[in-house]
CSV table of N, CA and C in Angstrom, one decimal:
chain,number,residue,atom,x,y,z
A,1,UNK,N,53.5,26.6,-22.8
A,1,UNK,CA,52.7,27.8,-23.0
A,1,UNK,C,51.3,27.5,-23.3
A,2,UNK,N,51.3,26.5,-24.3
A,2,UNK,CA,49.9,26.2,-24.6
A,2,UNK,C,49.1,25.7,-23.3
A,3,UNK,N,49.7,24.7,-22.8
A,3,UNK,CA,49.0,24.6,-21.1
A,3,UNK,C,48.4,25.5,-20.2
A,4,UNK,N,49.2,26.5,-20.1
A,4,UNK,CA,48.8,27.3,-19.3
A,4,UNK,C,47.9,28.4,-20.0
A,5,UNK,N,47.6,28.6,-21.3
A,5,UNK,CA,46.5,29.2,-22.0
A,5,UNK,C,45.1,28.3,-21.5
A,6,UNK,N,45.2,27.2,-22.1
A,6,UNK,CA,44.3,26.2,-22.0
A,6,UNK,C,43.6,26.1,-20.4
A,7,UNK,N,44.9,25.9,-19.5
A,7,UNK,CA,44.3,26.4,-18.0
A,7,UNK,C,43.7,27.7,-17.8
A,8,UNK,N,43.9,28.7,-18.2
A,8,UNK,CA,43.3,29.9,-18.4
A,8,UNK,C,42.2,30.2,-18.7
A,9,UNK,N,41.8,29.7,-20.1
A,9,UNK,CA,40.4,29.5,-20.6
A,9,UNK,C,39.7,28.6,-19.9
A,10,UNK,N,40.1,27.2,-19.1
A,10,UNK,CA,39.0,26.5,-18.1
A,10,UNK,C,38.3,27.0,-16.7
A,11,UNK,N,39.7,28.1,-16.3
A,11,UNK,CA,39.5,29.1,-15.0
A,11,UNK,C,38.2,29.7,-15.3
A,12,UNK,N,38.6,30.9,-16.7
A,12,UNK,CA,37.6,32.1,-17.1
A,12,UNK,C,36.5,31.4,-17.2
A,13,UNK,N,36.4,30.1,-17.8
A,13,UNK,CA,35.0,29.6,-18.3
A,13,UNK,C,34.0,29.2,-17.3
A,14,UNK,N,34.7,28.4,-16.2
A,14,UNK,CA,34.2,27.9,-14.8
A,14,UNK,C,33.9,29.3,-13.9
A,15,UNK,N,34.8,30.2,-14.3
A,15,UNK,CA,34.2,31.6,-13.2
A,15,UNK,C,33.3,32.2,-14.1
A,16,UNK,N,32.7,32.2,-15.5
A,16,UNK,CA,31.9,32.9,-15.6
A,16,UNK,C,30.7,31.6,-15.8
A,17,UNK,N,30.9,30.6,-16.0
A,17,UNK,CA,29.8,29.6,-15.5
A,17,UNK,C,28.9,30.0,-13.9
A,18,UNK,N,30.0,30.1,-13.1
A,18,UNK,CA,29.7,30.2,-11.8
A,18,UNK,C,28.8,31.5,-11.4
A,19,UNK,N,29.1,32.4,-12.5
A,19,UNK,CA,28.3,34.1,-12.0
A,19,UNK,C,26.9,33.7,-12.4
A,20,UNK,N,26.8,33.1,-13.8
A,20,UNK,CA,25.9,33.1,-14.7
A,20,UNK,C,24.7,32.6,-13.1
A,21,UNK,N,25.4,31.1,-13.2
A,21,UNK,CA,24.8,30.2,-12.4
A,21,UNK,C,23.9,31.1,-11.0
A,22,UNK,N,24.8,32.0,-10.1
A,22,UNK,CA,24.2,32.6,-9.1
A,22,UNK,C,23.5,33.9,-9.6
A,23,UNK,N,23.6,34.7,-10.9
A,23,UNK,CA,22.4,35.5,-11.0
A,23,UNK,C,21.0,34.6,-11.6
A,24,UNK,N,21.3,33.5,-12.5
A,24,UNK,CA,20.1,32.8,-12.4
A,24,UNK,C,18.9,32.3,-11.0
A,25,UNK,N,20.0,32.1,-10.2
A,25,UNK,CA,19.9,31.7,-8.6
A,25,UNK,C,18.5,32.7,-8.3
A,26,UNK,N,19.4,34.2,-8.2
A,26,UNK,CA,19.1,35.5,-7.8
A,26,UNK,C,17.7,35.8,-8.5
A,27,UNK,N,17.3,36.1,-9.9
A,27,UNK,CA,16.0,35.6,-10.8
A,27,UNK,C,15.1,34.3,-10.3
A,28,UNK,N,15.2,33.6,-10.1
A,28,UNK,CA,14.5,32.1,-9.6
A,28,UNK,C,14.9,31.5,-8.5
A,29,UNK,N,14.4,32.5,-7.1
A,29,UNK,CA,14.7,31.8,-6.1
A,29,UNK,C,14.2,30.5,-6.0
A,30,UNK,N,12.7,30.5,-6.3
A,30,UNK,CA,11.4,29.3,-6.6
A,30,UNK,C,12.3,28.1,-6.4
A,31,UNK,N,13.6,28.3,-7.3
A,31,UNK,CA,14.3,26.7,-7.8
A,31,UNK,C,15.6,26.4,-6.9
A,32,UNK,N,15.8,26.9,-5.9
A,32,UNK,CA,16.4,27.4,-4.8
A,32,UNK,C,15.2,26.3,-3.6
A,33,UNK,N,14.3,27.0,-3.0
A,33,UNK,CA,13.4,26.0,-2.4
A,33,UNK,C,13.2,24.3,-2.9
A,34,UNK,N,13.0,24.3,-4.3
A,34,UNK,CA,12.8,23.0,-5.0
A,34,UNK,C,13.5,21.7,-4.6
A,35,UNK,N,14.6,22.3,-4.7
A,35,UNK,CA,15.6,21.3,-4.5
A,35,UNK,C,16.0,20.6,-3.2
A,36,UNK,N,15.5,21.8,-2.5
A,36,UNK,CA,15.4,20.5,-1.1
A,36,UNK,C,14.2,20.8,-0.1
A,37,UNK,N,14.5,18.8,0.4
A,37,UNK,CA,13.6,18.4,0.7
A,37,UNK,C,13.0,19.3,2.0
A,38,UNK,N,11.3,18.7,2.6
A,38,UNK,CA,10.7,19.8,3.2
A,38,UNK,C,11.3,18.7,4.4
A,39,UNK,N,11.3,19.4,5.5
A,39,UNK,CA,11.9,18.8,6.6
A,39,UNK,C,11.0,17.8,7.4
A,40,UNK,N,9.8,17.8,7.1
A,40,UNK,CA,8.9,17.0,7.7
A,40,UNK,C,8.8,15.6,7.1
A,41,UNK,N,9.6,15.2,6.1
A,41,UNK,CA,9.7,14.3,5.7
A,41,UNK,C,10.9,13.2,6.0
A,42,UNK,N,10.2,11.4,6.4
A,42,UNK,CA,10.5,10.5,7.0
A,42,UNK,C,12.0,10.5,6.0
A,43,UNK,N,13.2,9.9,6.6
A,43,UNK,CA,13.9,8.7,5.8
A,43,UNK,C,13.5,8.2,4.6
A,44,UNK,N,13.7,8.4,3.3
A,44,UNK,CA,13.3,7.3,2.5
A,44,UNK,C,13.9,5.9,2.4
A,45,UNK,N,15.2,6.1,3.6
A,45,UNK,CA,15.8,4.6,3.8
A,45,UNK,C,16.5,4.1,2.5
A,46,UNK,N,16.7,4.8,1.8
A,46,UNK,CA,17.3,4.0,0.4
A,46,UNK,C,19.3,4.6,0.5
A,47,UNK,N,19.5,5.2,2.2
A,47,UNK,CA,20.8,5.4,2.0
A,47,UNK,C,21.6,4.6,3.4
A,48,UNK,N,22.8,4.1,3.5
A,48,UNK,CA,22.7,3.3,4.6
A,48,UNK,C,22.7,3.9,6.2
A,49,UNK,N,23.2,5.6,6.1
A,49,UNK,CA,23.6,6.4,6.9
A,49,UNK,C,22.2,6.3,7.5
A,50,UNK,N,21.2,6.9,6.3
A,50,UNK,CA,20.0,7.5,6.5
A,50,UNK,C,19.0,6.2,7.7
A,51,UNK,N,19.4,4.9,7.4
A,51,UNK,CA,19.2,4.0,8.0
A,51,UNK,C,19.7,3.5,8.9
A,52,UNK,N,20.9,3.5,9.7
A,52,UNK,CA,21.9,4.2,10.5
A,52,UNK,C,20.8,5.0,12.0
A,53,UNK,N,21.1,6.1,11.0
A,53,UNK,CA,20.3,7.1,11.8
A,53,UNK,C,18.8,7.0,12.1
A,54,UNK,N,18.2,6.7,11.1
A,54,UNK,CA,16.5,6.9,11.2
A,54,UNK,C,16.2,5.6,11.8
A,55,UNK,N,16.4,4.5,11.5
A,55,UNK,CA,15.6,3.2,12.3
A,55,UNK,C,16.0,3.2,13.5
A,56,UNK,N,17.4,3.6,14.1
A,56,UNK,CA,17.6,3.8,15.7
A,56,UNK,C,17.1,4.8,16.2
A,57,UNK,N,16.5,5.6,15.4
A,57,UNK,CA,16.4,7.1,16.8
A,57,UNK,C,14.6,7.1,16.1
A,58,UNK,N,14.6,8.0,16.8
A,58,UNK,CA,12.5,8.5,17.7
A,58,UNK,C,12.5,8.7,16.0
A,59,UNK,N,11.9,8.6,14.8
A,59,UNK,CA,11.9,9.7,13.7
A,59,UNK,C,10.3,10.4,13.6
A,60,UNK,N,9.6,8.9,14.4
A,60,UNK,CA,8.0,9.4,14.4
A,60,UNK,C,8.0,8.9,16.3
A,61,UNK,N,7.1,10.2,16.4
A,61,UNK,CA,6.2,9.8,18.1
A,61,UNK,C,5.6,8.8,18.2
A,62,UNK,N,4.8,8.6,17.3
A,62,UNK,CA,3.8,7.7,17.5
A,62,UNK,C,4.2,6.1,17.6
A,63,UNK,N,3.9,5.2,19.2
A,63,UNK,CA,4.1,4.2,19.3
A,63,UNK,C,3.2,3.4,19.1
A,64,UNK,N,3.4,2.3,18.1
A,64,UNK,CA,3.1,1.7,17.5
A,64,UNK,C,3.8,0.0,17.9
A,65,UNK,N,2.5,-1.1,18.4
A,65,UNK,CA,3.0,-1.9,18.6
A,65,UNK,C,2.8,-3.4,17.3
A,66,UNK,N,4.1,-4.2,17.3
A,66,UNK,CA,3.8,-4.9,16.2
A,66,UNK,C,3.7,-6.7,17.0
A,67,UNK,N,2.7,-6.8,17.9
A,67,UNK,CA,2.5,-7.8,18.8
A,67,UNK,C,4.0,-8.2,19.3
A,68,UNK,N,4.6,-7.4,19.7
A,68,UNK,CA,5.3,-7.5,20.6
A,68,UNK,C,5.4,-7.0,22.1
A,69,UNK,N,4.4,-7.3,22.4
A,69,UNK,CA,3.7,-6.4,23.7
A,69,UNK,C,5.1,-7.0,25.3
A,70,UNK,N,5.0,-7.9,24.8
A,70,UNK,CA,6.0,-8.9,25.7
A,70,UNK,C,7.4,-8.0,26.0
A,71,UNK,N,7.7,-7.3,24.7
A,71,UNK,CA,8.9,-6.9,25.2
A,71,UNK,C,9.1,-5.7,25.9
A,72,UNK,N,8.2,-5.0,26.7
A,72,UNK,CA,8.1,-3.9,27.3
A,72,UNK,C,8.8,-4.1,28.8
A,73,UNK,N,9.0,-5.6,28.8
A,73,UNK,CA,9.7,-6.0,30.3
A,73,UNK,C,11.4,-4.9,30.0
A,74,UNK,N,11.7,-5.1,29.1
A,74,UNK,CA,12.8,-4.9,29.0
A,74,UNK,C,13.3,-3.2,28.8
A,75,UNK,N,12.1,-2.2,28.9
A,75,UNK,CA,12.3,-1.1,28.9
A,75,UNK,C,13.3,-0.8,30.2
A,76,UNK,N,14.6,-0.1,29.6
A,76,UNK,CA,15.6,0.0,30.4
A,76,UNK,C,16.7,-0.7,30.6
A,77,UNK,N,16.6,-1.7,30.1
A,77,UNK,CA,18.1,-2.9,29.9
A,77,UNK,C,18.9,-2.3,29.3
A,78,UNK,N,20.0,-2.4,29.5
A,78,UNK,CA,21.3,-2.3,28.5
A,78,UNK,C,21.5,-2.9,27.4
A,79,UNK,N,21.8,-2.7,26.4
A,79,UNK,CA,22.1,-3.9,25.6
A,79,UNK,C,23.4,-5.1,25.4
A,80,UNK,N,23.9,-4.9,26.4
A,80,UNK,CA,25.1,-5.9,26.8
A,80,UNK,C,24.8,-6.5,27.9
A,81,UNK,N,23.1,-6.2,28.7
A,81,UNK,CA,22.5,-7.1,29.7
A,81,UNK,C,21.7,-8.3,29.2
A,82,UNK,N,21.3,-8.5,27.8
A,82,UNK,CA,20.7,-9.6,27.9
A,82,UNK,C,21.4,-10.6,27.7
A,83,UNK,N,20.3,-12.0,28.4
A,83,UNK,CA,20.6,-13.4,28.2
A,83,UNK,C,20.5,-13.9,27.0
A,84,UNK,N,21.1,-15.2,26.5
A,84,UNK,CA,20.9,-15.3,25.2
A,84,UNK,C,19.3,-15.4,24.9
A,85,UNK,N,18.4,-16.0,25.9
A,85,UNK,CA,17.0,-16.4,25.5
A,85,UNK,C,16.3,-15.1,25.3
A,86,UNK,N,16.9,-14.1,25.8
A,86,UNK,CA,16.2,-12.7,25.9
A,86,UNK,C,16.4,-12.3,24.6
A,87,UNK,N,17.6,-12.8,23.9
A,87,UNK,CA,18.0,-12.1,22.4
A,87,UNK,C,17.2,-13.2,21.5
A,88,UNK,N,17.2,-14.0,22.3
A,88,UNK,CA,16.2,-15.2,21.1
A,88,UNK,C,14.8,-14.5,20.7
A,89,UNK,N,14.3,-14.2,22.3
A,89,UNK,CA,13.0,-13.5,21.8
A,89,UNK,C,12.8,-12.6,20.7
A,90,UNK,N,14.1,-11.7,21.0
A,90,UNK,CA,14.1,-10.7,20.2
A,90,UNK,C,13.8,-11.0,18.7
A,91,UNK,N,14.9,-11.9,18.5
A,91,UNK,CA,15.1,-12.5,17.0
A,91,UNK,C,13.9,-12.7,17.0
A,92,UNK,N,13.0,-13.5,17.5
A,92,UNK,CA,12.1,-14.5,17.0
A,92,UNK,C,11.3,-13.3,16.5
A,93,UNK,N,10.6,-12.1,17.1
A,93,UNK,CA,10.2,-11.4,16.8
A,93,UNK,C,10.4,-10.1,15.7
A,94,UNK,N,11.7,-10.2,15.0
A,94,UNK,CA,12.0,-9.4,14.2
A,94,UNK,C,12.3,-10.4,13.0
A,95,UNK,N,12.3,-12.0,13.1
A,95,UNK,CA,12.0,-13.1,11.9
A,95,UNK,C,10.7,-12.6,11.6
A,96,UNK,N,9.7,-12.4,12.4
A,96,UNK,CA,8.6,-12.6,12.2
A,96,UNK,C,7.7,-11.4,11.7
A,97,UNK,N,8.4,-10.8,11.8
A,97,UNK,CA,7.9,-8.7,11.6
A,97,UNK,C,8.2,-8.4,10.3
A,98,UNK,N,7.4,-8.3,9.5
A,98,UNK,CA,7.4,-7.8,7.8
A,98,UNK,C,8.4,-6.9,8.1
A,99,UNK,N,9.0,-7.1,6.6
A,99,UNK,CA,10.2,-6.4,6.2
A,99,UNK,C,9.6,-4.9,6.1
A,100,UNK,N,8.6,-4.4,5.6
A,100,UNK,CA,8.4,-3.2,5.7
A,100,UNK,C,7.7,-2.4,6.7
A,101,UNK,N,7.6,-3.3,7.7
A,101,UNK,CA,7.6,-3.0,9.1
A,101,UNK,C,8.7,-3.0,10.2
A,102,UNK,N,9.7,-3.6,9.6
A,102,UNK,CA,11.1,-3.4,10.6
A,102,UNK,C,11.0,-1.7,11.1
A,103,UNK,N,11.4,-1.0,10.1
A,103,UNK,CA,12.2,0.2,10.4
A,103,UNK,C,10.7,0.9,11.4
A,104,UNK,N,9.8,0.7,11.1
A,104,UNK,CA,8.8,1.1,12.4
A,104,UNK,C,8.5,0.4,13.9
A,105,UNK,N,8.9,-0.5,14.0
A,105,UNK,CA,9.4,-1.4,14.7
A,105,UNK,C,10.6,-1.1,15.5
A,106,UNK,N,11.7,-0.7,15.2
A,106,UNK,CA,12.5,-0.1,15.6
A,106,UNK,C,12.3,1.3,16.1
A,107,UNK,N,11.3,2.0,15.3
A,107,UNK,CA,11.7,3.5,16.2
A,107,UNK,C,10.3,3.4,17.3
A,108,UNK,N,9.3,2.1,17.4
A,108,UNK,CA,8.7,2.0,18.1
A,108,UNK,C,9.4,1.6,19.8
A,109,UNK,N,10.4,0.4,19.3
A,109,UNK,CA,10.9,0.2,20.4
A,109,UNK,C,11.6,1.4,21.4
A,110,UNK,N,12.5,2.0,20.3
A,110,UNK,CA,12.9,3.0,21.3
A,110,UNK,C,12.4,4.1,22.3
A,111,UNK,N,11.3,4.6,21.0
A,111,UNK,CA,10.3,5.3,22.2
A,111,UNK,C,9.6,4.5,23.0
A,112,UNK,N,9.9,3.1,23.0
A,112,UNK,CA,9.1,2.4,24.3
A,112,UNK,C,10.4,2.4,25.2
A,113,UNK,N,11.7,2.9,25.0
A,113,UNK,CA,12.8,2.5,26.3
A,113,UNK,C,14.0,1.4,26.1
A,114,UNK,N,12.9,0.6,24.5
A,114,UNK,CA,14.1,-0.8,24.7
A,114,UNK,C,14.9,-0.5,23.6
A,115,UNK,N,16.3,-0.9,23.9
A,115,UNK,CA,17.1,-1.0,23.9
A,115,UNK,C,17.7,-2.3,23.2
A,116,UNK,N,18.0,-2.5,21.6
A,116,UNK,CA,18.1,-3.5,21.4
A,116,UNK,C,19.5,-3.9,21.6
A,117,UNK,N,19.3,-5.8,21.5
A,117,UNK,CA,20.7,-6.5,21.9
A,117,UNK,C,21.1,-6.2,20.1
A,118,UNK,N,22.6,-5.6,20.8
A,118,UNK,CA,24.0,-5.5,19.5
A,118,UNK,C,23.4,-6.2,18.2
A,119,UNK,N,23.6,-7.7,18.3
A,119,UNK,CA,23.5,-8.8,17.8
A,119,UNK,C,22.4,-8.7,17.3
A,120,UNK,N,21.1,-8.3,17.9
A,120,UNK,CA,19.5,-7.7,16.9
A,120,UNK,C,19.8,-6.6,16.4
A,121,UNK,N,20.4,-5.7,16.3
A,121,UNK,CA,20.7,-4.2,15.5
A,121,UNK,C,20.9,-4.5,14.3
A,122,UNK,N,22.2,-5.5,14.3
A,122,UNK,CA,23.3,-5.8,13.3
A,122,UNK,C,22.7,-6.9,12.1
A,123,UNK,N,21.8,-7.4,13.1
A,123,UNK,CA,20.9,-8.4,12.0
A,123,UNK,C,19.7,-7.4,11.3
A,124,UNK,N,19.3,-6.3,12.1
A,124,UNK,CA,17.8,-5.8,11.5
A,124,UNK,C,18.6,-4.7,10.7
A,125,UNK,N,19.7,-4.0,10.3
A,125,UNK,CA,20.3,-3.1,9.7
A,125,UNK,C,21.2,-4.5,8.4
A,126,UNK,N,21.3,-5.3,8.8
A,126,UNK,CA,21.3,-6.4,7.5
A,126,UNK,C,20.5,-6.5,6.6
A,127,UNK,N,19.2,-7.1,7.4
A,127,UNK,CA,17.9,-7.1,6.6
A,127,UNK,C,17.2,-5.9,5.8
A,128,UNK,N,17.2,-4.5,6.4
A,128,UNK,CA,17.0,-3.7,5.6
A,128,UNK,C,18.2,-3.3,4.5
A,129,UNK,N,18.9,-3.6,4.8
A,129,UNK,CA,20.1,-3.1,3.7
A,129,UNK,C,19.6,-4.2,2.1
A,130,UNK,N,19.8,-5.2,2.9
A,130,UNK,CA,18.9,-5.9,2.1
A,130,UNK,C,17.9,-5.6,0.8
A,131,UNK,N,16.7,-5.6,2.1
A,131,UNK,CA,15.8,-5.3,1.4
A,131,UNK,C,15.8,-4.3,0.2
A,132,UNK,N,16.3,-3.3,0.7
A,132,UNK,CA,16.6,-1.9,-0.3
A,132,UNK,C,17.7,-2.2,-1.5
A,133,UNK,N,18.6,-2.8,-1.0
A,133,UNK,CA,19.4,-3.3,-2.7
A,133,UNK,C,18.0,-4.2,-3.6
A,134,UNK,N,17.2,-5.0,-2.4
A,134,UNK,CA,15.8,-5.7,-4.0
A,134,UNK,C,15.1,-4.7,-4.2
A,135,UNK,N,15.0,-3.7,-3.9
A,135,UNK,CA,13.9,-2.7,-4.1
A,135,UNK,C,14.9,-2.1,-5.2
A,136,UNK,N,15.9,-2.0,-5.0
A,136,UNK,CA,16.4,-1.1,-6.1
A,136,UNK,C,17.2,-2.1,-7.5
A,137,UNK,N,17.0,-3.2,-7.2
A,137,UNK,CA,16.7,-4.0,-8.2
A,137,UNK,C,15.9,-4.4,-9.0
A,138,UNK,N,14.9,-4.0,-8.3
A,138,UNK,CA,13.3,-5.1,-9.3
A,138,UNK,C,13.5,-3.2,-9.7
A,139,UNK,N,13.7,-1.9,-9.7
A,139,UNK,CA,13.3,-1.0,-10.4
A,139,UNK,C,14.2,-0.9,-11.2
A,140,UNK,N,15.3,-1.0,-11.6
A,140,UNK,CA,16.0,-1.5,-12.5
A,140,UNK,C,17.2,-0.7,-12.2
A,141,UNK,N,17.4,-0.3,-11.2
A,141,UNK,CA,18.6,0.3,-10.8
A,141,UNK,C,19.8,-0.2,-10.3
A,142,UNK,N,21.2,0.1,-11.0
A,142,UNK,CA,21.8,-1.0,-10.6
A,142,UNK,C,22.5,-0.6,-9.4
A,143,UNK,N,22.9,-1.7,-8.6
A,143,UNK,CA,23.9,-1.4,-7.1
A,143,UNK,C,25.0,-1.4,-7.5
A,144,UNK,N,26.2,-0.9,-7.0
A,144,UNK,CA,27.3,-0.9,-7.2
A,144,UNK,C,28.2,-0.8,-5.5
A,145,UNK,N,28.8,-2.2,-5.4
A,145,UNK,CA,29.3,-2.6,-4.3
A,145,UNK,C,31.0,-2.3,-4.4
């Protein structure tokens, strides 16, 4: 009997939490807007979906090249068509591309056509994952794996 009082009073309490909550809502739309973000705003890349999504697809127009001019042969390949030296190129040029220029790097390629090899995706979605667990370590936040 006591249980089900007890459940009783958690119901009533959570349902009049819940009204409170939406006529506050209804008073202060302002804090309604606040809370989320404006849509014109990039990836902050600090989630792996969000990285996932944003470094493979267009998120900004603007092409931007990071002296990789060379690889525009490849606008239109498959990515199960290259040779291994074609993936070497790749690599060599995403070794060499600052870490906080990957993820622009990536949405450059695509709006240039190319199409990265598997094997470069899997390594440049490593390295940012990376990166962002140190970024959220030197701020003192911990990861939890």
């Amino acid at each position: 009997m006591i249980i089900l009082i007890l459940a009783g009073v958690i119901v009533l309490v959570g349902a009049l939490l819940y009204v409170e909550h939406r006529i506050h809502l209804r008073r202060h739309p302002e804090q309604i807007q606040e809370a989320t973000p404006p849509a014109e705003e990039e990836c902050c890349g600090m989630h792996i979906t969000c990285e996932r999504d944003s470094l493979l697809a267009s998120v900004s127009e603007k092409i931007e090249y990071y002296d990789d001019e060379e690889l525009d042969r490849f606008a239109g390949v498959a990515a199960e068509d290259y040779t291994e030296d074609d993936i070497e190129e790749f690599r060599d040029v995403l070794l060499t591309t600052r870490v906080d220029d990957i993820a622009g790097w990536a949405r450059s390629l695509q709006l240039r056509g190319i199409v990265l090899p598997q094997e470069i995706r899997d390594e440049l979605l490593l390295i940012v994952s990376e990166a962002r667990e140190s970024r959220m370590n030197k701020n003192g936040i911990t990861v939890l794996e």
